Amino acid sequence: TTLETIESVLPHCDVRSAAYTTPSHIILTPGRPDLALNPQCQTPGGSAANTNFKVLGLTRTGIEPRSSRSLSECLTARSQSRETDWPEKGNLRVNCRNRPQDRSFYCKTSSVCTPLLARSVVVVVVAVAVVVVVVVVVVVVVVVVVVAVVVVVVLVVVVIVVSKISLFLVVDLVVVVVVVVVKVVVVVVVVVVVVVVVVVVVVVVVVVVVVVVVVVVVVVVVVVLKVIDVLIVYKTV
């Protein structure tokens, strides 16, 4: 779970210290997405805007979840916090303050994971396309070579059985067959490569469009939630 992950990545924090009795000892601050604590790439509040987050409190028995509170409330509760601004949207960092130096872990939100997911999809599509091209080319070359060998063998047998056919004529026929086979192989390979490239481009364009739509929707939702949260905090104050 996320709580177990917190304890595992903060081995130097004394999570059972008596000093940790309220959620205000854990604050949310901007940071780098070094550690993905949430495999779903989501947080209870959505994104790193000023919306609701699950505030984690440290007690004498370890880390326990607290009720959802707004980020404004969380930062207000931590009055001595030096990091109340959010220049980096999309990343969350929680600081453990029980040492002179900060011990931090990071959590990716959905806004960070969306481009990573899109990039993964593109990589998979390109890899599959390359594998398909290689397999098709190998199969075509093998089939053409086998056919050419069979044709040459048949012509040699015919020359041996029917001595009236000139050996020079057989050589000419073999040369013609080889040239035709090479041309067929080149054409097939070019066609396969072009088709695969077109398919990959179409898939990449579709993925990019979907990602853009998702990002726009997420931004709209975040803005709406932020406005609601600000109104709630203002009303509470």
Short mmCIF file of C-alpha atoms in Angstrom, two decimals:
data_model
loop_
_atom_site.label_atom_id
_atom_site.label_comp_id
_atom_site.label_asym_id
_atom_site.label_seq_id
_atom_site.Cartn_x
_atom_site.Cartn_y
_atom_site.Cartn_z
CA THR A 1 0.00 0.00 0.00
CA THR A 2 0.97 3.65 -0.22
CA LEU A 3 1.40 3.89 3.55
CA GLU A 4 3.75 0.91 3.61
CA THR A 5 5.69 2.47 0.74
CA ILE A 6 6.09 5.67 2.73
CA GLU A 7 7.66 3.75 5.60
CA SER A 8 9.94 1.84 3.23
CA VAL A 9 11.28 4.90 1.41
CA LEU A 10 11.75 6.91 4.59
CA PRO A 11 13.93 4.56 6.66
CA HIS A 12 15.67 7.47 8.36
CA CYS A 13 12.45 9.01 9.61
CA ASP A 14 11.42 7.98 13.10
CA VAL A 15 7.78 7.38 12.24
CA ARG A 16 7.03 6.29 15.79
CA SER A 17 8.39 9.43 17.37
CA ALA A 18 6.12 11.07 19.92
CA ALA A 19 6.66 14.36 18.10
CA TYR A 20 4.40 13.23 15.27
CA THR A 21 0.89 13.53 16.63
CA THR A 22 -0.90 15.73 14.08
CA PRO A 23 -1.20 15.82 10.29
CA SER A 24 0.50 19.23 10.24
CA HIS A 25 3.89 17.54 10.54
CA ILE A 26 3.52 16.20 7.00
CA ILE A 27 3.19 18.77 4.23
CA LEU A 28 2.79 18.60 0.48
CA THR A 29 5.36 20.46 -1.60
CA PRO A 30 6.44 20.50 -5.25
CA GLY A 31 9.18 18.08 -6.21
CA ARG A 32 10.67 15.80 -8.82
CA PRO A 33 8.93 12.51 -9.76
CA ASP A 34 11.80 10.31 -8.64
CA LEU A 35 9.70 7.70 -6.90
CA ALA A 36 6.25 6.65 -8.06
CA LEU A 37 4.51 5.71 -4.84
CA ASN A 38 1.11 5.30 -6.42
CA PRO A 39 1.06 2.70 -9.21
CA GLN A 40 -2.22 4.13 -10.50
CA CYS A 41 -0.47 7.48 -10.99
CA GLN A 42 -3.23 9.26 -9.12
CA THR A 43 -3.71 11.00 -5.82
CA PRO A 44 -6.97 11.35 -3.89
CA GLY A 45 -7.27 14.97 -5.00
CA GLY A 46 -6.44 14.52 -8.67
CA SER A 47 -3.55 16.80 -9.62
CA ALA A 48 -1.07 19.11 -7.96
CA ALA A 49 -3.38 22.08 -8.10
CA ASN A 50 -4.95 23.61 -5.01
CA THR A 51 -7.56 20.88 -4.60
CA ASN A 52 -8.22 18.16 -2.05
CA PHE A 53 -5.50 15.75 -1.02
CA LYS A 54 -5.33 12.96 1.50
CA VAL A 55 -3.32 14.34 4.39
CA LEU A 56 -1.09 11.75 6.01
CA GLY A 57 -0.44 12.04 9.71
CA LEU A 58 2.30 10.39 11.73
CA THR A 59 1.33 9.03 15.12
CA ARG A 60 3.09 7.04 17.82
CA THR A 61 1.89 3.81 16.20
CA GLY A 62 3.15 4.70 12.75
CA ILE A 63 1.65 6.36 9.70
CA GLU A 64 -2.09 6.66 9.64
CA PRO A 65 -4.31 8.31 7.03
CA ARG A 66 -6.19 11.42 8.00
CA SER A 67 -9.32 12.83 6.47
CA SER A 68 -9.15 14.64 3.16
CA ARG A 69 -8.32 18.29 3.61
CA SER A 70 -7.62 21.03 1.12
CA LEU A 71 -4.05 21.85 0.28
CA SER A 72 -4.60 25.35 1.64
CA GLU A 73 -5.61 23.94 5.01
CA CYS A 74 -2.62 21.61 5.01
CA LEU A 75 -0.17 24.40 4.26
CA THR A 76 -1.86 26.72 6.74
CA ALA A 77 -1.56 24.10 9.47
CA ARG A 78 2.17 23.93 8.78
CA SER A 79 2.83 27.60 9.53
CA GLN A 80 6.62 27.17 9.63
CA SER A 81 6.69 25.67 6.14
CA ARG A 82 9.22 27.29 3.82
CA GLU A 83 7.58 25.89 0.67
CA THR A 84 4.06 27.16 0.17
CA ASP A 85 4.28 27.92 -3.54
CA TRP A 86 3.65 25.37 -6.30
CA PRO A 87 5.83 26.25 -9.32
CA GLU A 88 5.80 22.65 -10.59
CA LYS A 89 2.37 21.28 -11.40
CA GLY A 90 1.93 17.54 -11.47
CA ASN A 91 4.37 16.38 -8.80
CA LEU A 92 3.89 15.90 -5.07
CA ARG A 93 6.54 15.66 -2.44
CA VAL A 94 6.03 14.92 1.24
CA ASN A 95 8.72 16.04 3.66
CA CYS A 96 9.60 14.26 6.88
CA ARG A 97 10.72 16.96 9.30
CA ASN A 98 12.04 14.91 12.23
CA ARG A 99 15.66 15.42 11.18
CA PRO A 100 17.67 18.60 10.64
CA GLN A 101 17.82 17.69 6.96
CA ASP A 102 14.63 16.97 5.04
CA ARG A 103 13.81 13.39 4.11
CA SER A 104 11.49 13.38 1.15
CA PHE A 105 9.66 11.01 -1.11
CA TYR A 106 7.85 11.81 -4.31
CA CYS A 107 4.53 10.85 -5.81
CA LYS A 108 3.55 11.09 -9.45
CA THR A 109 0.09 12.38 -10.29
CA SER A 110 -1.98 11.62 -13.35
CA SER A 111 -0.79 14.74 -15.17
CA VAL A 112 2.78 13.43 -15.00
CA CYS A 113 1.92 9.87 -15.97
CA THR A 114 -0.23 10.75 -18.97
CA PRO A 115 2.67 11.69 -21.30
CA LEU A 116 4.69 8.77 -19.94
CA LEU A 117 1.83 6.43 -20.82
CA ALA A 118 1.55 7.89 -24.31
CA ARG A 119 5.27 7.52 -24.83
CA SER A 120 5.08 3.88 -23.73
CA VAL A 121 2.26 3.20 -26.20
CA VAL A 122 4.26 4.76 -29.05
CA VAL A 123 7.34 2.73 -28.13
CA VAL A 124 5.32 -0.49 -28.07
CA VAL A 125 3.70 0.28 -31.43
CA VAL A 126 7.05 1.05 -33.06
CA ALA A 127 8.63 -2.09 -31.59
CA VAL A 128 5.78 -4.28 -32.83
CA ALA A 129 5.99 -2.66 -36.27
CA VAL A 130 9.73 -3.33 -36.48
CA VAL A 131 9.23 -6.96 -35.48
CA VAL A 132 6.47 -7.38 -38.08
CA VAL A 133 8.66 -5.88 -40.81
CA VAL A 134 11.59 -8.14 -39.94
CA VAL A 135 9.42 -11.27 -39.82
CA VAL A 136 7.67 -10.49 -43.11
CA VAL A 137 10.94 -9.71 -44.89
CA VAL A 138 12.57 -12.91 -43.62
CA VAL A 139 9.58 -15.03 -44.65
CA VAL A 140 9.43 -13.47 -48.12
CA VAL A 141 13.16 -13.91 -48.69
CA VAL A 142 13.06 -17.54 -47.55
CA VAL A 143 10.09 -18.35 -49.78
CA VAL A 144 11.64 -16.67 -52.81
CA VAL A 145 14.98 -18.39 -52.29
CA VAL A 146 13.30 -21.78 -51.96
CA VAL A 147 11.32 -21.20 -55.16
CA ALA A 148 14.44 -20.10 -57.01
CA VAL A 149 16.37 -23.17 -55.85
CA VAL A 150 13.53 -25.44 -56.93
CA VAL A 151 13.40 -23.79 -60.37
CA VAL A 152 17.16 -24.14 -60.85
CA VAL A 153 17.09 -27.79 -59.79
CA VAL A 154 14.23 -28.52 -62.17
CA LEU A 155 16.08 -26.87 -65.05
CA VAL A 156 19.26 -28.84 -64.34
CA VAL A 157 17.29 -32.09 -64.20
CA VAL A 158 15.64 -31.24 -67.51
CA VAL A 159 19.05 -30.63 -69.07
CA ILE A 160 20.33 -33.95 -67.79
CA VAL A 161 17.27 -35.91 -68.90
CA VAL A 162 16.73 -34.19 -72.22
CA SER A 163 20.15 -33.67 -73.69
CA LYS A 164 18.76 -31.82 -76.68
CA ILE A 165 18.39 -28.60 -74.60
CA SER A 166 21.53 -26.50 -74.69
CA LEU A 167 23.34 -25.90 -71.42
CA PHE A 168 23.80 -22.25 -72.38
CA LEU A 169 20.02 -21.90 -72.68
CA VAL A 170 19.62 -23.30 -69.18
CA VAL A 171 22.17 -20.82 -67.83
CA ASP A 172 20.29 -17.98 -69.49
CA LEU A 173 17.04 -19.19 -67.95
CA VAL A 174 18.64 -19.40 -64.51
CA VAL A 175 19.94 -15.83 -64.84
CA VAL A 176 16.49 -14.62 -65.85
CA VAL A 177 14.89 -16.42 -62.90
CA VAL A 178 17.40 -14.95 -60.46
CA VAL A 179 16.82 -11.41 -61.77
CA VAL A 180 13.05 -11.79 -61.52
CA VAL A 181 13.33 -13.19 -57.99
CA VAL A 182 15.52 -10.28 -56.86
CA LYS A 183 13.07 -7.75 -58.32
CA VAL A 184 10.12 -9.43 -56.61
CA VAL A 185 11.94 -9.46 -53.27
CA VAL A 186 12.79 -5.75 -53.53
CA VAL A 187 9.22 -4.79 -54.45
CA VAL A 188 7.69 -6.85 -51.64
CA VAL A 189 10.09 -5.46 -49.04
CA VAL A 190 9.44 -1.87 -50.12
CA VAL A 191 5.66 -2.36 -50.04
CA VAL A 192 5.76 -3.96 -46.59
CA VAL A 193 7.97 -1.20 -45.16
CA VAL A 194 5.74 1.55 -46.58
CA VAL A 195 2.57 -0.07 -45.21
CA VAL A 196 4.06 -0.53 -41.76
CA VAL A 197 5.36 3.05 -41.66
CA VAL A 198 1.93 4.39 -42.62
CA VAL A 199 0.26 2.30 -39.92
CA VAL A 200 2.76 3.47 -37.29
CA VAL A 201 2.26 7.12 -38.24
CA VAL A 202 -1.52 6.77 -38.04
CA VAL A 203 -1.32 5.09 -34.63
CA VAL A 204 1.06 7.75 -33.29
CA VAL A 205 -1.22 10.54 -34.51
CA VAL A 206 -4.23 8.90 -32.86
CA VAL A 207 -2.33 8.49 -29.58
CA VAL A 208 -1.22 12.13 -29.63
CA VAL A 209 -4.77 13.33 -30.28
CA VAL A 210 -6.12 11.20 -27.44
CA VAL A 211 -3.43 12.49 -25.06
CA VAL A 212 -4.18 16.10 -25.99
CA VAL A 213 -7.89 15.57 -25.36
CA VAL A 214 -7.19 13.90 -22.00
CA VAL A 215 -4.84 16.71 -20.94
CA VAL A 216 -7.41 19.36 -21.88
CA VAL A 217 -10.11 17.55 -19.90
CA VAL A 218 -7.79 17.18 -16.89
CA VAL A 219 -6.87 20.87 -17.01
CA VAL A 220 -10.52 21.89 -17.12
CA VAL A 221 -11.38 19.60 -14.20
CA VAL A 222 -8.39 20.86 -12.18
CA VAL A 223 -9.37 24.49 -12.76
CA VAL A 224 -12.94 23.81 -11.68
CA LEU A 225 -11.80 21.92 -8.57
CA LYS A 226 -9.35 24.67 -7.71
CA VAL A 227 -12.05 27.32 -7.92
CA ILE A 228 -14.35 25.22 -5.75
CA ASP A 229 -11.57 24.60 -3.23
CA VAL A 230 -10.68 28.29 -3.03
CA LEU A 231 -14.32 29.16 -2.47
CA ILE A 232 -14.60 26.53 0.27
CA VAL A 233 -11.42 27.76 2.00
CA TYR A 234 -12.54 31.38 1.71
CA LYS A 235 -15.93 30.51 3.18
CA THR A 236 -14.28 28.55 6.01
CA VAL A 237 -11.93 31.42 6.86
#
